[in-house]
Amino acid sequence: MIKCKSPREIDLIRQAGAMVGGALNLSATLAKPGVTTKSLDEAVFKYINEKGGQAAFKGYRGYPANICVSVNEEVVHGIPDKRVLKAGDIVSVDIGVCYKGYYADAAVTVPVAGIKPETQRLLDVTRESLRLAINKIKAGIKLSEISAAVQIFVEANGFSVVRDLVGHGIGSAMHEDPQIPNYVDKDVTRVEDNIILKEGMVLAIEPMVNQGTYEVETLANGWTVVTRDRKLSAHFEHTVLVKEGGSEIMTPVMNY
Ligand code: MF3
Ligand code: CO
């Protein structure tokens, strides 16, 4: 069941989203050579708590950290630790905030310093695929139009879309219906693909884009998802409100 949110609920999600956006800006500023992934986690924890929010990932299905930090071939759910970032790395930071019982969730992938042009292109294409998908969103479109927008742009640019992980509804829980794949299966139409978006729905759209194969696997720690061929992966995510004639990004991030 997809719940349409009341104005009060939307306001709380927007406030949670402002904290997510601020925490992502902070992370992007801090992600420099010599810094540990754990130090990003600690800085974000402090930032969110000072604003009156809670880091939503901590304890979610036993997740051990406040945020996810995924480096290079890590797709998502990298656990912050003593790993030191270095020039040439790309780092995906994924942050969820709960504020007065309402959730917002977003992610960016940033260069640590001096990345190759082809790596920059991966980041640009992934960010642009999210922007194109968001630009499609308004009351009355089919859910699968979001999925198709991401896939067509990503594949036209020679990259692949991760299939094992999806975007999601969000609101009074971090993961609500519907699931939002970033590709359309041309053989199987899911019931959800034909859902018509309505004003007040809030969706987390999150393309994960790989340089090589779309196949992924999970490391022995039970969390970190990596590309099967160990080539690079990028992830951008926004929490988006569906409106009549358009949408609103609830997790605004500077420069993204
Ligand atoms: N950010 C993820 C999502 O978009 C959720 C993180 S799962 C956690 O769905 F366990 F790490 F919290
Ligand atoms: Co999400």
PDB file of C-alpha atoms and ligand atoms in Angstrom, residues 57 77 94-95 104-107 166-170 174-175 204-206 208 235 237-239, ligand 2:
ATOM      1  CA  PHE A  57      20.608   3.538   9.545  1.00  0.00           C
ATOM      2  CA  HIS A  77      26.300  -0.324   2.415  1.00  0.00           C
ATOM      3  CA  ASP A  94      24.457   7.523   1.923  1.00  0.00           C
ATOM      4  CA  ILE A  95      22.636   9.140   4.844  1.00  0.00           C
ATOM      5  CA  ALA A 104      14.502  11.149   4.563  1.00  0.00           C
ATOM      6  CA  ASP A 105      17.262   9.333   2.691  1.00  0.00           C
ATOM      7  CA  ALA A 106      19.798  10.536   0.109  1.00  0.00           C
ATOM      8  CA  ALA A 107      23.241   9.810  -1.283  1.00  0.00           C
ATOM      9  CA  VAL A 166      16.004  -0.678  -5.680  1.00  0.00           C
ATOM     10  CA  GLY A 167      14.643   2.689  -4.608  1.00  0.00           C
ATOM     11  CA  HIS A 168      11.602   2.833  -2.347  1.00  0.00           C
ATOM     12  CA  GLY A 169       8.724   4.727  -0.835  1.00  0.00           C
ATOM     13  CA  ILE A 170       9.647   6.544   2.381  1.00  0.00           C
ATOM     14  CA  MET A 174      12.661   4.259   5.869  1.00  0.00           C
ATOM     15  CA  HIS A 175      11.449   1.648   3.411  1.00  0.00           C
ATOM     16  CA  ALA A 204      13.503   7.661  -2.647  1.00  0.00           C
ATOM     17  CA  ILE A 205      14.964   7.394  -6.141  1.00  0.00           C
ATOM     18  CA  GLU A 206      18.453   5.906  -6.118  1.00  0.00           C
ATOM     19  CA  MET A 208      23.366   2.668  -8.664  1.00  0.00           C
ATOM     20  CA  HIS A 235      25.228   6.036  -6.342  1.00  0.00           C
ATOM     21  CA  GLU A 237      19.772   9.327  -4.257  1.00  0.00           C
ATOM     22  CA  HIS A 238      17.109  11.885  -3.395  1.00  0.00           C
ATOM     23  CA  THR A 239      13.876  11.740  -1.427  1.00  0.00           C
TER      24      THR A 239
HETATM   25 CO    CO B   2      17.239   4.639  -0.043  1.00  0.00          CO
END
